[in-house]
Coordinates of C-alpha atoms and ligand atoms in Angstrom, one line a residue:
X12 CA 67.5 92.2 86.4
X13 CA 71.3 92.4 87.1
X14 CA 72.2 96.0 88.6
X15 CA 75.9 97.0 86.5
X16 CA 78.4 99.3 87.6
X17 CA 81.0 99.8 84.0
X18 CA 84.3 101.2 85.1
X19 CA 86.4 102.6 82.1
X20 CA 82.9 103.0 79.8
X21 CA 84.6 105.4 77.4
X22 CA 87.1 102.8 76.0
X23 CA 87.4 99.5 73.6
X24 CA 85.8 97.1 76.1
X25 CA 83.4 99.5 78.0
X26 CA 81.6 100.8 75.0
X27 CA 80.7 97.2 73.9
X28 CA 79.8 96.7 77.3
X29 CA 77.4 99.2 76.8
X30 CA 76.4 97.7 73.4
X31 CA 75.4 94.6 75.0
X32 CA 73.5 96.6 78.0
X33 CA 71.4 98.4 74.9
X34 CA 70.6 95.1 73.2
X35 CA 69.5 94.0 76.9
X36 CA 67.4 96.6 78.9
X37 CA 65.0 94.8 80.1
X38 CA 67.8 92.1 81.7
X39 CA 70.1 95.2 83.1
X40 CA 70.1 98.4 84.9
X41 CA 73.2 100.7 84.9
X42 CA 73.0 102.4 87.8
X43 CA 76.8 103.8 87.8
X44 CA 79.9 104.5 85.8
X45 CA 83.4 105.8 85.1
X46 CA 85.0 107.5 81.7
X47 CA 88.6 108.6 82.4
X48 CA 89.1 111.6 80.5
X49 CA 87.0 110.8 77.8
X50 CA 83.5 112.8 79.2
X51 CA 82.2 113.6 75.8
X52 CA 80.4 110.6 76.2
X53 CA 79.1 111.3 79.2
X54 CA 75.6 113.3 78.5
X55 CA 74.5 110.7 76.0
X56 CA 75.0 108.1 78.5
X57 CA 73.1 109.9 80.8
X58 CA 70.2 110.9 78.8
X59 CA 69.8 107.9 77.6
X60 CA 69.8 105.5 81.1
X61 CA 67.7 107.3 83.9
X62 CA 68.9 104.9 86.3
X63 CA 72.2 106.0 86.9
X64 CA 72.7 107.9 90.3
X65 CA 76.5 108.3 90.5
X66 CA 79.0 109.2 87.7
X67 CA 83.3 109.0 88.1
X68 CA 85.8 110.9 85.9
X69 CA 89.4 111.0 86.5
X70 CA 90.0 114.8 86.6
X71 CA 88.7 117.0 89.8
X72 CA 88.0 120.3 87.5
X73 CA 85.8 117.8 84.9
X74 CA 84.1 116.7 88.6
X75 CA 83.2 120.2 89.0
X76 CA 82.1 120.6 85.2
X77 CA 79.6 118.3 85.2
X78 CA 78.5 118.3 88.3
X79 CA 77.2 122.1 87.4
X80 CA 75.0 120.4 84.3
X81 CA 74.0 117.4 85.7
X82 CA 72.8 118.6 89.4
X83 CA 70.5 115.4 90.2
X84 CA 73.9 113.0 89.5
X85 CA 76.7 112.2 91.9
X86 CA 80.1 112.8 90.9
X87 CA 83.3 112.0 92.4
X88 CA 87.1 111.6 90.7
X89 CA 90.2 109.8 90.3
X90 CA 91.2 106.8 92.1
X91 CA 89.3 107.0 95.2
X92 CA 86.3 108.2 93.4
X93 CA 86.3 104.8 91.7
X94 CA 86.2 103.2 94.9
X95 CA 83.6 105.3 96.1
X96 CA 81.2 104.4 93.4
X97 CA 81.6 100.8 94.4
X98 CA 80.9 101.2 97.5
X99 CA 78.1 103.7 97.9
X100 CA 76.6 102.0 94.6
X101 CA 74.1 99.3 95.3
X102 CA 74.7 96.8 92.4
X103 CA 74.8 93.0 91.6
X104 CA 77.9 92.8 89.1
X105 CA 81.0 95.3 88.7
X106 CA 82.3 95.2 85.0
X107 CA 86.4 96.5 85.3
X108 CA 87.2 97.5 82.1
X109 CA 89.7 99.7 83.0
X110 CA 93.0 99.7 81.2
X111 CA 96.1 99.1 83.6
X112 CA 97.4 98.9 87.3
X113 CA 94.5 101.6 87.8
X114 CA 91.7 98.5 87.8
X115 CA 93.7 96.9 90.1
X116 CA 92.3 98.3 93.4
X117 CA 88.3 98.6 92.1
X118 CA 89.0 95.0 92.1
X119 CA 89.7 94.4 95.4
X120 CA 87.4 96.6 96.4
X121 CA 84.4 94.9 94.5
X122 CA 84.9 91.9 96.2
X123 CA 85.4 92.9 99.4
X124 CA 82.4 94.6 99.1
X125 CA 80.4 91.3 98.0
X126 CA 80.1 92.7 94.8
X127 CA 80.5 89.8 91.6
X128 CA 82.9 90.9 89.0
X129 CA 83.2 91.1 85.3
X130 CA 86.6 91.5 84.6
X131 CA 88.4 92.8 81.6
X132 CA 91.3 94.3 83.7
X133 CA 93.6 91.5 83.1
X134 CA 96.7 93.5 85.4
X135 CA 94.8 93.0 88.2
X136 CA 95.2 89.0 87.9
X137 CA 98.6 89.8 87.2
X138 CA 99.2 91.8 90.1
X139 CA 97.6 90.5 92.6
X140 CA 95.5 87.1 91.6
X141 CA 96.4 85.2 94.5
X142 CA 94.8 87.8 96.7
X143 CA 91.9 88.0 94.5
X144 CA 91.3 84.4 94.4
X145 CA 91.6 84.3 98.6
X146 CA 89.2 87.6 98.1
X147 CA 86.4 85.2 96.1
X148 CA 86.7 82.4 98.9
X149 CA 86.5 84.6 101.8
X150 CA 83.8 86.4 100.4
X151 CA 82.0 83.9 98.3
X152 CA 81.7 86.3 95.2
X153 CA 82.4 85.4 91.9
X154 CA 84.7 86.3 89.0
X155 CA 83.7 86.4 85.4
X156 CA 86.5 86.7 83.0
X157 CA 86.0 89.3 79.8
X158 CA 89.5 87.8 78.1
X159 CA 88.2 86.1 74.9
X160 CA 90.7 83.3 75.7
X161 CA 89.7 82.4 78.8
X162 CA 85.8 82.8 77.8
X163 CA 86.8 80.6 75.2
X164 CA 88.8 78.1 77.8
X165 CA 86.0 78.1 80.4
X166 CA 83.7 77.3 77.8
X167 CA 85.6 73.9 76.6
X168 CA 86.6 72.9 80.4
X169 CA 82.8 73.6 81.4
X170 CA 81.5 69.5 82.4
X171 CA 85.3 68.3 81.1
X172 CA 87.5 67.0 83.2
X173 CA 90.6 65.3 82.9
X174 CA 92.0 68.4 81.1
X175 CA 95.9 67.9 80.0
X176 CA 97.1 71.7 77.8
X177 CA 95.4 75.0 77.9
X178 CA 96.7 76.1 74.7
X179 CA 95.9 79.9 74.5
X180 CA 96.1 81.3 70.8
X181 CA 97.9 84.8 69.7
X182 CA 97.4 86.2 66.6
X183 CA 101.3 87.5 67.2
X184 CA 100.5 91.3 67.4
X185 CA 101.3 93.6 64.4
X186 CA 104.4 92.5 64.1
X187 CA 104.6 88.8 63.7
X188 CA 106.1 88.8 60.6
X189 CA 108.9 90.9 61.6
X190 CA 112.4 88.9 62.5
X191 CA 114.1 90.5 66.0
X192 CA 116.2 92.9 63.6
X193 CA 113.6 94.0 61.4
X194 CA 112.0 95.3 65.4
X195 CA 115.4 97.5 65.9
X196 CA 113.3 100.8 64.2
X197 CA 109.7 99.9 64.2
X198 CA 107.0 102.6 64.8
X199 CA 104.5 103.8 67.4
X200 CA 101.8 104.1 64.5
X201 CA 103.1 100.6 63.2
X202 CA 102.9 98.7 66.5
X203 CA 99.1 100.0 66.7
X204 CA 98.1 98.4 63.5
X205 CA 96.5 95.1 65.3
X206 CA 96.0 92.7 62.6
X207 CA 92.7 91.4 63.6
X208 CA 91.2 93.1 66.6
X209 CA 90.6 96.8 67.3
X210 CA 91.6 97.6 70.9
X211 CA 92.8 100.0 73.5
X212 CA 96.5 101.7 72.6
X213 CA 98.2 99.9 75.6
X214 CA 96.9 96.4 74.7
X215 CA 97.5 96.8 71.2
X216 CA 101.2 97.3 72.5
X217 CA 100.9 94.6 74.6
X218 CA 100.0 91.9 71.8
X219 CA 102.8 93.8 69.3
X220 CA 105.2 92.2 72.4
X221 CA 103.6 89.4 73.5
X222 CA 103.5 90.7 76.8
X223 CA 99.6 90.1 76.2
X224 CA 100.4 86.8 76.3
X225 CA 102.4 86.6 79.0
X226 CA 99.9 88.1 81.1
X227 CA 96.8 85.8 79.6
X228 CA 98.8 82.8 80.9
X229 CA 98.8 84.4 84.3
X230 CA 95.7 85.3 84.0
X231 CA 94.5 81.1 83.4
X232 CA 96.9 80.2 85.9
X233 CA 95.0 82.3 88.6
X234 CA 91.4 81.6 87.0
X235 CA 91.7 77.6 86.5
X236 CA 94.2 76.8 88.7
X237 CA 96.2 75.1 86.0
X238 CA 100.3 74.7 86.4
X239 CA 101.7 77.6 84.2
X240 CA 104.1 74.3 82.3
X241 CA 100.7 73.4 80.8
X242 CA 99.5 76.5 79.6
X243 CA 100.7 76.3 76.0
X244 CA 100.8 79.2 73.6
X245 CA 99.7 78.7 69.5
X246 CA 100.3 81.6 67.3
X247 CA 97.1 81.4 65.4
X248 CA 97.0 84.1 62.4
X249 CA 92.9 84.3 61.7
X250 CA 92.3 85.2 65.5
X251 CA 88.7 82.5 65.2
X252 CA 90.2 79.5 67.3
X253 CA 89.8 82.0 70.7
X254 CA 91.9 78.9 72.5
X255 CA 91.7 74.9 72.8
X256 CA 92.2 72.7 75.9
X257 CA 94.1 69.2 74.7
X258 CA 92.5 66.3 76.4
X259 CA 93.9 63.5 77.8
X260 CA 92.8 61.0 75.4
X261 CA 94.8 63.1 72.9
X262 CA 91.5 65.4 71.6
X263 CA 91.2 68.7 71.5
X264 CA 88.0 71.1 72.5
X265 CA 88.7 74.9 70.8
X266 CA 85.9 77.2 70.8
X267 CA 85.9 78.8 67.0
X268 CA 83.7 81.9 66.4
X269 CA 84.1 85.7 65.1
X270 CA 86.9 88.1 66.5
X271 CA 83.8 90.2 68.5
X272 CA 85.0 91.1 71.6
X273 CA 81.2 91.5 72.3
X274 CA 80.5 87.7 72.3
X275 CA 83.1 87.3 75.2
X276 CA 81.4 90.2 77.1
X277 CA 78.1 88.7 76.6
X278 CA 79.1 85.4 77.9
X279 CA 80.7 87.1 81.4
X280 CA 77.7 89.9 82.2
X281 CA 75.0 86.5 81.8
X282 CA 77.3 85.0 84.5
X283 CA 78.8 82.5 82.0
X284 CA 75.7 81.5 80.1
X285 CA 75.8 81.5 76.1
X286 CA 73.6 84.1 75.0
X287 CA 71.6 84.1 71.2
X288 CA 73.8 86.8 69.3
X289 CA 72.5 88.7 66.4
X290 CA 75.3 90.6 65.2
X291 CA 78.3 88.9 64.1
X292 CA 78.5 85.0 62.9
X293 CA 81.5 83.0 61.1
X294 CA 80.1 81.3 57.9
X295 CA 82.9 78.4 58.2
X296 CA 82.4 77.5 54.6
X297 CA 83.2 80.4 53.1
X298 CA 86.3 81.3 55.7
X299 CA 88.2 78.8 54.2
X300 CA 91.8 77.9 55.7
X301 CA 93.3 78.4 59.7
X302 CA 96.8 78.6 59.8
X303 CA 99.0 78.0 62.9
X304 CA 102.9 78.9 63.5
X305 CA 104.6 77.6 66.5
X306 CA 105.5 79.6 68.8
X307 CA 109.4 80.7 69.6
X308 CA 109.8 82.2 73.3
X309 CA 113.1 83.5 72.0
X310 CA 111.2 85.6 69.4
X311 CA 108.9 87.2 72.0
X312 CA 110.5 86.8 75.2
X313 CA 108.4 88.8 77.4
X314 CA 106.7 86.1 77.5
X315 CA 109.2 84.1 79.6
X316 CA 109.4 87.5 82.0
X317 CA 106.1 86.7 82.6
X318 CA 106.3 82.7 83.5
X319 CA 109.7 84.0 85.7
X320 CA 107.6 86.3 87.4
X321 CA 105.0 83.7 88.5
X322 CA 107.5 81.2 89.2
X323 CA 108.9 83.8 92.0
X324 CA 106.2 84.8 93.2
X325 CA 105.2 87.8 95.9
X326 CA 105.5 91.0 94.3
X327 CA 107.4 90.1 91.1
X328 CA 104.2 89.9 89.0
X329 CA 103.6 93.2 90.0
X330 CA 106.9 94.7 88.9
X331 CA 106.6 92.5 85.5
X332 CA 103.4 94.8 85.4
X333 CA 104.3 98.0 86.5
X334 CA 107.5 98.3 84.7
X335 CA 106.1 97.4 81.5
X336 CA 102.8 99.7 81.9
X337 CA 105.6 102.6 82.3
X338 CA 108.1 101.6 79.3
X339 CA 104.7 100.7 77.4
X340 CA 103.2 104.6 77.8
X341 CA 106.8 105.7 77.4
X342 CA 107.1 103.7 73.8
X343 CA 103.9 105.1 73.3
X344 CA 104.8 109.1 73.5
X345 CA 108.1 107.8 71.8
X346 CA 110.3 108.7 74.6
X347 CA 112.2 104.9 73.8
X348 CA 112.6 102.2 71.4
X349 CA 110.1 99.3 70.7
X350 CA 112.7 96.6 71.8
X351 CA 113.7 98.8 75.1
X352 CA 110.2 97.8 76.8
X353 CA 111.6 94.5 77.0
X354 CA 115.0 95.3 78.0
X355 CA 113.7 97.8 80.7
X356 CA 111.3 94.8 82.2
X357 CA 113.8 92.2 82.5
X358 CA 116.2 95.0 83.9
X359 CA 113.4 96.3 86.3
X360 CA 112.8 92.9 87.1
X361 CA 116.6 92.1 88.1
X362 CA 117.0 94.6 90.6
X363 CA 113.5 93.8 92.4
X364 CA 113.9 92.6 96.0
X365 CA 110.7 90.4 96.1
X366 CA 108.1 90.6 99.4
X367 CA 106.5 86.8 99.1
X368 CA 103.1 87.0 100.7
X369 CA 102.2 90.2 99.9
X370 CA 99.4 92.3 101.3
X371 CA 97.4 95.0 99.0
X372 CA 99.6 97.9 99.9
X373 CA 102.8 95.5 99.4
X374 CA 101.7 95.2 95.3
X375 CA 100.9 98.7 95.6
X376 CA 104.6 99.8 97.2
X377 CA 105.9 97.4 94.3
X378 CA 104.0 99.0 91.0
X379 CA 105.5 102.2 92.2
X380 CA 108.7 101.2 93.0
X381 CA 108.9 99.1 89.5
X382 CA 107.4 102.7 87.4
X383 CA 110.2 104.8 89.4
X384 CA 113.0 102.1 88.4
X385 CA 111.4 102.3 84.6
X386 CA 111.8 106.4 84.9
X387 CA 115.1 106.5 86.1
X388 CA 116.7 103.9 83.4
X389 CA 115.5 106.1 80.8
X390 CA 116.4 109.3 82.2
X391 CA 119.6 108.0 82.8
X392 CA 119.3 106.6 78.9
X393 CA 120.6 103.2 80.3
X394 CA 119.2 100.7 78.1
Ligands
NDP417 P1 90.9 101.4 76.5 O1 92.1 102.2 76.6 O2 90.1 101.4 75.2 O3 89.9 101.9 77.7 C1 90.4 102.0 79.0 C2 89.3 102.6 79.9 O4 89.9 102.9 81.2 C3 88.8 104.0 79.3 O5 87.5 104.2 79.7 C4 89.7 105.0 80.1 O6 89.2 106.3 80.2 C5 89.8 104.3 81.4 N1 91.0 104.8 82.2 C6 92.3 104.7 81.8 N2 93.1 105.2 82.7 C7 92.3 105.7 83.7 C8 92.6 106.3 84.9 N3 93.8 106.6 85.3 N4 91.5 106.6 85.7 C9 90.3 106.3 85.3 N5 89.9 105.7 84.2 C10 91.0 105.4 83.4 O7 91.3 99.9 76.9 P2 90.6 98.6 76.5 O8 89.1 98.7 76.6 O9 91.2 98.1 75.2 O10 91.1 97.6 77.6 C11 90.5 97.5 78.9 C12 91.0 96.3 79.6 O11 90.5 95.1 79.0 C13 92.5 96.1 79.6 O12 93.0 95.5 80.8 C14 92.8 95.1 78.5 O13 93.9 94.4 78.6 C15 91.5 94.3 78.6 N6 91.1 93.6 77.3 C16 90.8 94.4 76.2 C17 90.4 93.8 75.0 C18 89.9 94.6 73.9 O14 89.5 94.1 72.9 N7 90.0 95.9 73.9 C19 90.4 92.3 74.9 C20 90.7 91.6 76.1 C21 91.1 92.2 77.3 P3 89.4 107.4 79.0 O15 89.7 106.7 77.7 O16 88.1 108.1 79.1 O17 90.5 108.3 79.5
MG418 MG1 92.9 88.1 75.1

């Protein structure tokens, strides 16, 4: 029996979560959760899994709402509440599903709580994965990824050594048939028309610019301690080759199987074991043909922001984050262009005076400092 905390169980990645939990009740026991301001969900959850003692939502007056109707439950809220249900909740495995700089400190706090992670919450590799690597060590937990890329590149490395690439495949976001001018006037409601997976709004962004990418090689730079010049990137239209690690002796291992973000999820809460899977399969016969495009960096050149950032160091990553969760949320309420996220990053990025070595409340001093810089350039309309 593995005890689960799911923060973030209202959205794209938590709900399969608890998909998998329902297929497995026997192997796990939620015993907490978060929902952010989604709480509709709440009451089935709750009548459904007896085991859960302690319940966070993001807004104080929903606290008080449901703490009237559900007097036997604990509730706490916002950011601290998170924190509080990691650490007053007994449990074997945290799954971080949050979306955003948000997950980043439920991280730390996991692991310096001995609690092993399952973690979705790619920003918080971005922002801080040196300190959560030092965090694992120190405190001998582990780290699953939820990424289907690096599920994917774990699962080729696993008993392989000698590795040469990491060649992570992008389907190219719902724009990769776009040239750079046809992006000058694209839409919100265009950008979230994901061609092959159906995720989370910010995400969905995040793949339209690549900056998806960007952060995925950060992210297998920090899990697999592999140089970021050998982390390759394959546009790969059919989103079934998850990713492929080239081989020395010049072969290639790619792990090939449906776009279910629920196989990926699977494979991380059974602590990287495969797991049988009744609900989706890929009947290679009748798929018929994968296609591949090479990748241009000047095409999607977030990208290289994020490479730069790495290649800094200290706080930059953070910045690359923060400013781009602002202009993201900003595209998305249609406050600025499509093609100003990237302009405002880079910018953002420019004026940052980098701390190397950063401590936990250095990265959190720089998210804030990168979201104010984002505010200000578009207040001030100087794109
Ligand atoms: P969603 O937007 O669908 O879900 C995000 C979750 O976080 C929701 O439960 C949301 O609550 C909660 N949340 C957001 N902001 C706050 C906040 N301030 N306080 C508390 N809770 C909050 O995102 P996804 O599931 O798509 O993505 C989650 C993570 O997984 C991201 O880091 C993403 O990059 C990564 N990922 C996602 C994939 C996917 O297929 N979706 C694939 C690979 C990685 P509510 O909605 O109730 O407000
Ligand atoms: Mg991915």
């Amino acid at each position: 029996m593995t005890r689960l905390i799911v923060l973030g169980i209202s959205g794209s990645i938590g709900s399969q979560t608890l998909d998998i939990i329902r297929r497995h009740k026997r192997k796990f026991v939620l015993c907490g959760f978060s929902v952010g301001e989604r709480i509709n969900c709440v009451d089935e959850i709750l009548k459904e899994f007896k085991t859960i003692s302690f319940v966070v939502v993001k807004n104080k007056s929903d606290k008080e709402k449901l703490e009237k109707i559900y007097p036997h439950i604990k509730f706490s809220y916002g950011d601290d509440g998170l924190l509080e249900l990691i650490k007053q909740v007994e449990c074997d495995l945290v799954v971080n599903a949050l979306v955003g700089f948000v997950g980043f400190l439920p991280t730390i706090c996991a692991l310096e709580n001995g609690r092993d992670l399952a973690l979705a919450n790619k920003e918080s590799l971005v922002v801080g994965g040196n300190l959560v690597n030092q965090l694992l060590k120190k405190t001998n937990t582990k780290l699953y990824p939820i990424d289907s890329e690096h599920v994917a590149l774990a699962k080729c490395l696993k008993g392989n050594k000698k590795a040469k690439k990491l060649v992570l495949t992008a389907s190219g976001g719902s724009f990769r048939d776009l040239n750079r001018n046809e992006l000058e006037n694209v839409t919100v409601e265009d950008a979230l028309k994901h061609p092959s997976w159906n995720m989370g709004q910010k995400i969905t962004i995040d793949c339209a610019t690549m900056m998806n990418k960007g952060f995925e090689i950060i992210e297998a730079y920090h899990l697999f301690n592999f140089p970021i010049d050998k982390i390759d990137v394959l546009l790969h239209d059919e989103s079934k080759i998850h990713s492929l690690v080239e081989f020395e002796d010049g072969s290639f291992l790619a792990d090939i199987g449906p776009a279910d973000m629920r196989i990926p999820i699977s494979h991380a809460l059974f602590r990287n074991k495969r797991v049988k899977n009744t609900f989706a399969s890929l009947p290679l016969d009748e798929f018929g043909t994968f296609h591949f495009r090479k990748f241009d960096p000047k095409r999607y050149p977030c990208v290289g922001y994020a490479k730069k950032a790495i290649a800094i160091g200290g706080t930059m990553p953070a910045v690359l984050n923060g400013a781009n969760e602002e202009a993201v949320y900003a595209f998305l309420r249609k406050e600025i262009k499509f093609l100003s996220i990237e302009k405002i990053i880079e910018e953002v990025m420019e004026r940052h005076e980098i701390v190397q070595n950063p401590t936990v409340q250095d990265l959190v001093d720089a998210d804030k400092w990168a979201r104010e810089e984002v505010r200000r350039l578009i207040k001030e309309n100087n794109l």
